Amino acid sequence: MDLTREELLEAYRTLRMIRAFEEKLNELVTAGKMGGFLHLYIGEEAVATGVCSHLGVRDWVASTHRGHGHCIAKGVDIRAMMAELFGRATGTSRGKGGSMHIADVQQGMLGANGIVGAGIPLATGAALSAKLKGTGGVAVAFFGDGATNQGQFHESLNMAANWKLPVVYVVENNGYGEFTPTDFVVPVKDIATRAGSYAMRSEIADGMDFFDVYEKAGEAIRRARAGEGPTLLECKTYRFAGHFVGDPLAYRAKEEAEDWIQNRDPLARFEGQVLEAALVEADDLRRIDHDVEEELAAAVVDAEAAPPPGLEELLTDVYARGES
Amino acid sequence: MDLTREELLEAYRTLRMIRAFEEKLNELVTAGKMGGFLHLYIGEEAVATGVCSHLGVRDWVASTHRGHGHCIAKGVDIRAMMAELFGRATGTSRGKGGSMHIADVQQGMLGANGIVGAGIPLATGAALSAKLKGTGGVAVAFFGDGATNQGQFHESLNMAANWKLPVVYVVENNGYGEFTPTDFVVPVKDIATRAGSYAMRSEIADGMDFFDVYEKAGEAIRRARAGEGPTLLECKTYRFAGHFVGDPLAYRAKEEAEDWIQNRDPLARFEGQVLEAALVEADDLRRIDHDVEEELAAAVVDAEAAPPPGLEELLTDVYARGES
Amino acid sequence: MSRVLSVSQAINEALTIAMETDPDVILLGEDVAGGGTRSGDDVEEAGGVLGTTKGLVTKFGPDRVLDTPISEMGLIGTAVGAAATGLRPVAELMFIDFLGTCLDPLLNQAAKLRYMFGGKVRVPLTVRTVTGAGMQAAAQHSQSLYWMTAGIPGLKTVIPSNAADAKGLLLAAIRDDDPVIFCEPKRILFQAGEVPEGDYEVPIGEAAVVREGSDVSLIGMGATVATALEAAELLAAEGKSAEVLDLRSLAPLDEDAILATLEKTGTVVVVDESTPRCGIASDVAALCVDRGFDFLNAPVKRVTAPHAPVPYNKALEDAYIPSVARVIEAVRECGI
Amino acid sequence: MSRVLSVSQAINEALTIAMETDPDVILLGEDVAGGGTRSGDDVEEAGGVLGTTKGLVTKFGPDRVLDTPISEMGLIGTAVGAAATGLRPVAELMFIDFLGTCLDPLLNQAAKLRYMFGGKVRVPLTVRTVTGAGMQAAAQHSQSLYWMTAGIPGLKTVIPSNAADAKGLLLAAIRDDDPVIFCEPKRILFQAGEVPEGDYEVPIGEAAVVREGSDVSLIGMGATVATALEAAELLAAEGKSAEVLDLRSLAPLDEDAILATLEKTGTVVVVDESTPRCGIASDVAALCVDRGFDFLNAPVKRVTAPHAPVPYNKALEDAYIPSVARVIEAVRECGI
Ligand SMILES: Cc1ncc(C[n+]2csc(CCOP(=O)(O)OP(=O)(O)O)c2C)c(N)n1
Ligand SMILES: Cc1ncc(C[n+]2csc(CCOP(=O)(O)OP(=O)(O)O)c2C)c(N)n1
Ligand SMILES: [Mg+2]
Ligand SMILES: [Mg+2]
């Protein structure tokens, strides 16, 4: 494994930040301090972190309704994210987008997306840009198992395969689309199989294991950058919380969830792995935990104090004309 | 092979009727006697004929822009079809639909369709009806290689596989979608491969050989009727004429077309096979040729003499209300 | 006899009655059963993302209440095919914003099959879909796109403003032989109202005068009917008499009812939560200045959302939705 | 300097200039190259199903002129992604009827990204698409669905009525930083007109008075501008003076130009090939009866297609399309 101590600590910091950020959101929404439809990524942190560890600003990411983790891993400022979730003018979208539309195009983040499957062609287009403009960048689309039943998935992967675009399609197979178990609606055992329709490479990673994701994503991204075309990377994972904050979770068995949460938590797994191999010290991790908490607390304070967008903002940003 | 002499003659009659019907259309359009966008099926007759030989009126077919062959094979009255193409009140759609909308729901024909891929979910829904209503019927969707790049293909096959619907998806791979060669836009050699995304059975038939199509379609239809779920049946074929009547065919090599037309004509092939095996006499076939010509000539005369729809028809049939 | 039910409960009741009275009625959509059909002691079905179809899979079984993949194009297309071949499907499009992922089966199939086939097929399809803003669900989960379906010849589009109409309109929609889009406005889905028991239909194509008046006509639909009624109340306090018309059916539009109220008051204000271009409000105004020209005493004012996507921030979202204050202001601009 | 070119040739010329002047401009769509790039001595590219993009792949190469699969959702979505990341794509949607297979990337992505991202992205996408009836292409290949895109906040929609405007509007559309739907009306695509040489733009959002008049305003767009002009000619023969306004831009609508002609004549007839509900004609009428109320001398008449799909039979199709006779009749109904 080729990660330096700094890189490992950075990865842990991202894992922890995603976890803590969303625990904070859960708290805030449950307390009635934050509105909107929120979909938590808790449990799936290793996927975003493992993939995005390979990306820089010239690379593009398109995300989903469950997008906080991808945004954090892609380097979006968490203060601006928090402010966005509070609907403030200092938010990533100046308070006009909310959870499902957090974006930072400067940072290569093409946005969370409220339409299941819609990020897939966006990433495909970003890959086309990178290829034609010769930037050396790659594009990554994150999406769920459910999204692989959308026509946009099929049409995009086919185009990318035909054109050998520098793109990696990362499917986060968490076993459910909303309340419906994946095996009700996807008749193949592994979603990776679906790459076969496009003669595309595919790979399966343990989405609860940062290192497995890191390695397999690294290889796919390397191939994409080298002009060897796209990959479909399936990461087997699980969402620890409900589909959205407030979901009573009536549709899944408690033992099933308990098992994942107790035995396959990606943060605990990472910690065990790096401590066992003595790559970092427990203290390093605790310091990060602490820093993350402080940073988040400050982000909440800042966000709450920030001004909302003015009412004139209702009509701005509809068109570029006059503003460019 | 389990076909009786009568059945063989019937199959030949269908093959010949499709061929002759469309040669007549080509003549009429070229002479300026018929309008509309026409897509000829010539060269692909063995597919519709081989598949539909297994179907009865309780079975459903959904077709495409290239639909005349499917309609004829499914038993739609050729006089009503001809009248439709002339835009007459006696047409299948009372002159309001034209080539791309010939249909006969009584006969189980859910229509040609001007939207590439749109017939696929229609057939899927018909299969759902057949299953839930317990009619014993099956549904068949015919569509082109190009249509397999549509989201509707992907979404429908997935649903049918999940629900084990009694449906057969017949892809007519004729090597082109309009002017674009299939290998530009479909990165797999065999479209049948795409069944793998749905753990669906697939089969490849020589679409220029009635007997091969007949046999493989028969098996797929048998499975569908028996509740064993859907099949993707790829028939390799070729359209002898242009994409539409008037297509200058600049985009394909003349030798390629010549080769198919000279060496793989499905009518010549059928004739060779049945004569060699002495299953029927050449005279039988010539009699059918003659009958078909007469029938078509009469259909043209009738259609030309038939009245057009009245202008009030502009506004009828938009809604069922008041007419039911 | 009637009881107090929410709009969501009234819809559930209509679905139950429709399924009990006609074995060809089936439901399909994402999570309409909601997973729980799998098994297990401690799992139960969700009954739709907002719980509207709860209990139906238990009652009617998974053959008639089908959880589909997240495949709007496929599921609506399949429903069209089923409708053309003898079933009477009720498909759920979770939010009308997702029309973008399933327009073709509605636009080019459901709406046109009958015409294209010369009247020789029926497409008794109902599409239930949630519409509108008000829950900070932002730009892709808050639209009022019913203008898109209302504008398509061959489709019908209805939108109830209360629980009793929701039940009756949905029963009428399901039993209609044409494809009907049934809108469920988010803001009123959990509002309660008196709902008659038993089986009844509210005819499609008939608007309802929900408050009589003589000085000005306020025309609303779905959630904006309540806005119009509130405005009428305020106007009454100043001695001005507003009539409120609930369109209920957006296509076909009840032109007679619109012209009748215009004739009565001479002044029309349309209140529509949708964006302003190519919408229902424009159609009502255009009708008034055409067939109703001789009745017009004042400009026809349209109180709509702005020509902008729906914002996330709560204050902006509130400003986005037509308010009572904006209705009153429009009435003033008409010189009343 | 100008030459006579068809609308289709003018479009080809605009594309050539746009690609020559900006390396970020690419074309993608079904058959925009048209297969022939494969090889072979006796094969050549088709250049689009109607030949409009002929020659461009030869000139600019297959990296900039991309044949896509028949995957409208994927290709338009990909174009949106490319536009948001530095390219300036011109995507072809072969016929606007196929909007049903690619609405989401336009409705929920292209139109809304900028707003949802608080202004921090641009989507300089152009979608070229053929519209309208008149070639017996029947219900699924003859629609004028520009009302659907015009109604979506965040999109712009333009439609030329002649070759010179086609060139200038398309250049403006491609260089616009917002997504623009560029409509190519079938009936005029092969009509010829004077087209200036060189690089010029026709500004989006500006209507043009194409004939001055004082008794009645005929407002058209695309192919109906010619219908309005013919009607004006007939009216002139009876001594009645009709002004003809070519909208050119359907969104944004040139409200000032509409109100100016209304003020001048007091009477408006809108001629629109699209269906009547939720359309451009209703918007124009609604504007007239709102901001233009004081100028109105007569009802605003809308001459549109009927609320029905497009029929195949030629006589029915002719009756479907707004005719000169129906325009004259509408003018008469206004008392002129
Ligand atoms: C086109 C579309 N259909 C339906 C929805 C409603 N919806 C939001 S999230 C979701 C489930 C997505 O499942 P999956 O892709 O597996 O992602 P996960 O939520 O499991 O991360 C659904 C159906 C939507 N937002 N967009
Ligand atoms: C959704 C849609 N996109 C594009 C078209 C235009 N079009 C008509 S036929 C055709 C080619 C279809 O190719 P294929 O599916 O292989 O069928 P074939 O014509 O070869 O029989 C295209 C692109 C259409 N009718 N519908
Ligand atoms: Mg999932
Ligand atoms: Mg083909």
Tab-separated table of C-alpha atoms and ligand atoms in Angstrom, chain A residues 39-41 44 64-67 70 100 113-118 143-150 152 171-180 182 191 237 239 242-244, chain C residues 30-31 49 68-72 75 93-95 97-102 140-141, chain D residues 104 108, ligand 1:
chain	number	residue	atom	x	y	z
A	39	HIS	CA	-30.229	11.864	3.096
A	40	LEU	CA	-27.406	10.685	5.311
A	41	TYR	CA	-24.310	8.925	4.027
A	44	GLU	CA	-20.764	4.600	3.356
A	64	THR	CA	-26.535	12.197	-5.772
A	65	HIS	CA	-29.259	13.062	-3.274
A	66	ARG	CA	-26.969	11.408	-0.710
A	67	GLY	CA	-24.183	13.815	-1.510
A	70	HIS	CA	-18.894	13.075	-1.816
A	100	MET	CA	-29.517	18.051	-2.657
A	113	ASN	CA	-28.464	15.890	-7.491
A	114	GLY	CA	-32.079	15.339	-6.589
A	115	ILE	CA	-32.821	13.277	-9.670
A	116	VAL	CA	-31.770	9.654	-9.333
A	117	GLY	CA	-29.358	8.853	-12.151
A	118	ALA	CA	-28.976	12.406	-13.420
A	143	PHE	CA	-24.701	6.762	-7.669
A	144	GLY	CA	-26.759	4.139	-5.904
A	145	ASP	CA	-27.815	0.626	-6.807
A	146	GLY	CA	-31.287	1.975	-7.516
A	147	ALA	CA	-29.900	4.417	-10.039
A	148	THR	CA	-28.592	1.560	-12.151
A	149	ASN	CA	-32.215	0.869	-13.090
A	150	GLN	CA	-32.478	4.295	-14.721
A	152	GLN	CA	-29.610	7.473	-17.856
A	171	VAL	CA	-22.096	2.437	-7.777
A	172	GLU	CA	-22.703	2.466	-4.057
A	173	ASN	CA	-24.700	-0.691	-3.578
A	174	ASN	CA	-26.245	-0.243	-0.153
A	175	GLY	CA	-28.911	-2.883	-0.575
A	176	TYR	CA	-31.886	-0.536	-0.795
A	177	GLY	CA	-33.411	2.087	-3.022
A	178	GLU	CA	-35.520	4.049	-0.591
A	179	PHE	CA	-37.520	1.269	1.087
A	180	THR	CA	-37.228	-1.364	-1.615
A	182	THR	CA	-32.163	-4.157	-4.161
A	191	ILE	CA	-24.314	-4.749	-10.304
A	237	THR	CA	-21.979	-0.900	1.368
A	239	ARG	CA	-26.521	2.996	4.974
A	242	GLY	CA	-32.847	5.665	7.222
A	243	HIS	CA	-33.339	6.716	3.639
A	244	PHE	CA	-33.924	10.261	4.858
C	30	GLU	CA	-41.555	3.070	-6.588
C	31	ASP	CA	-42.207	1.903	-3.047
C	49	VAL	CA	-42.576	7.577	0.303
C	68	THR	CA	-41.093	-1.086	-9.380
C	69	PRO	CA	-37.435	-0.278	-9.885
C	70	ILE	CA	-36.507	3.425	-10.032
C	71	SER	CA	-37.389	3.424	-13.714
C	72	GLU	CA	-40.018	6.040	-14.413
C	75	LEU	CA	-42.886	1.917	-15.304
C	93	LEU	CA	-44.865	9.188	-10.259
C	94	MET	CA	-43.426	10.040	-6.859
C	95	PHE	CA	-43.008	13.758	-7.608
C	97	ASP	CA	-40.613	16.923	-11.025
C	98	PHE	CA	-39.677	13.471	-12.317
C	99	LEU	CA	-41.802	14.025	-15.421
C	100	GLY	CA	-38.464	14.644	-17.083
C	101	THR	CA	-37.662	10.967	-16.750
C	102	CYS	CA	-40.962	9.647	-18.161
C	140	GLN	CA	-36.030	19.435	-8.187
C	141	HIS	CA	-38.723	18.302	-5.746
D	104	ASP	CA	-34.866	15.690	-17.438
D	108	ASN	CA	-33.908	19.656	-14.014
E	1	LIG	C1	-35.793	10.064	-11.106
E	1	LIG	C2	-36.069	9.914	-9.656
E	1	LIG	N1	-36.908	8.954	-9.245
E	1	LIG	C3	-37.188	8.788	-7.940
E	1	LIG	C4	-36.621	9.607	-7.008
E	1	LIG	C5	-36.947	9.435	-5.530
E	1	LIG	N2	-35.805	8.845	-4.842
E	1	LIG	C6	-34.890	9.585	-4.203
E	1	LIG	S1	-33.648	8.682	-3.587
E	1	LIG	C7	-34.328	7.255	-4.159
E	1	LIG	C8	-33.652	5.951	-3.917
E	1	LIG	C9	-32.329	5.889	-4.593
E	1	LIG	O1	-31.780	4.637	-4.399
E	1	LIG	P1	-30.268	4.369	-4.712
E	1	LIG	O2	-29.957	4.843	-6.101
E	1	LIG	O3	-29.975	2.974	-4.394
E	1	LIG	O4	-29.484	5.360	-3.752
E	1	LIG	P2	-29.478	5.329	-2.160
E	1	LIG	O5	-30.578	6.227	-1.696
E	1	LIG	O6	-29.641	3.932	-1.706
E	1	LIG	O7	-28.144	5.905	-1.802
E	1	LIG	C10	-35.520	7.514	-4.838
E	1	LIG	C11	-36.373	6.492	-5.449
E	1	LIG	C12	-35.762	10.613	-7.471
E	1	LIG	N3	-35.200	11.484	-6.629
E	1	LIG	N4	-35.481	10.734	-8.773
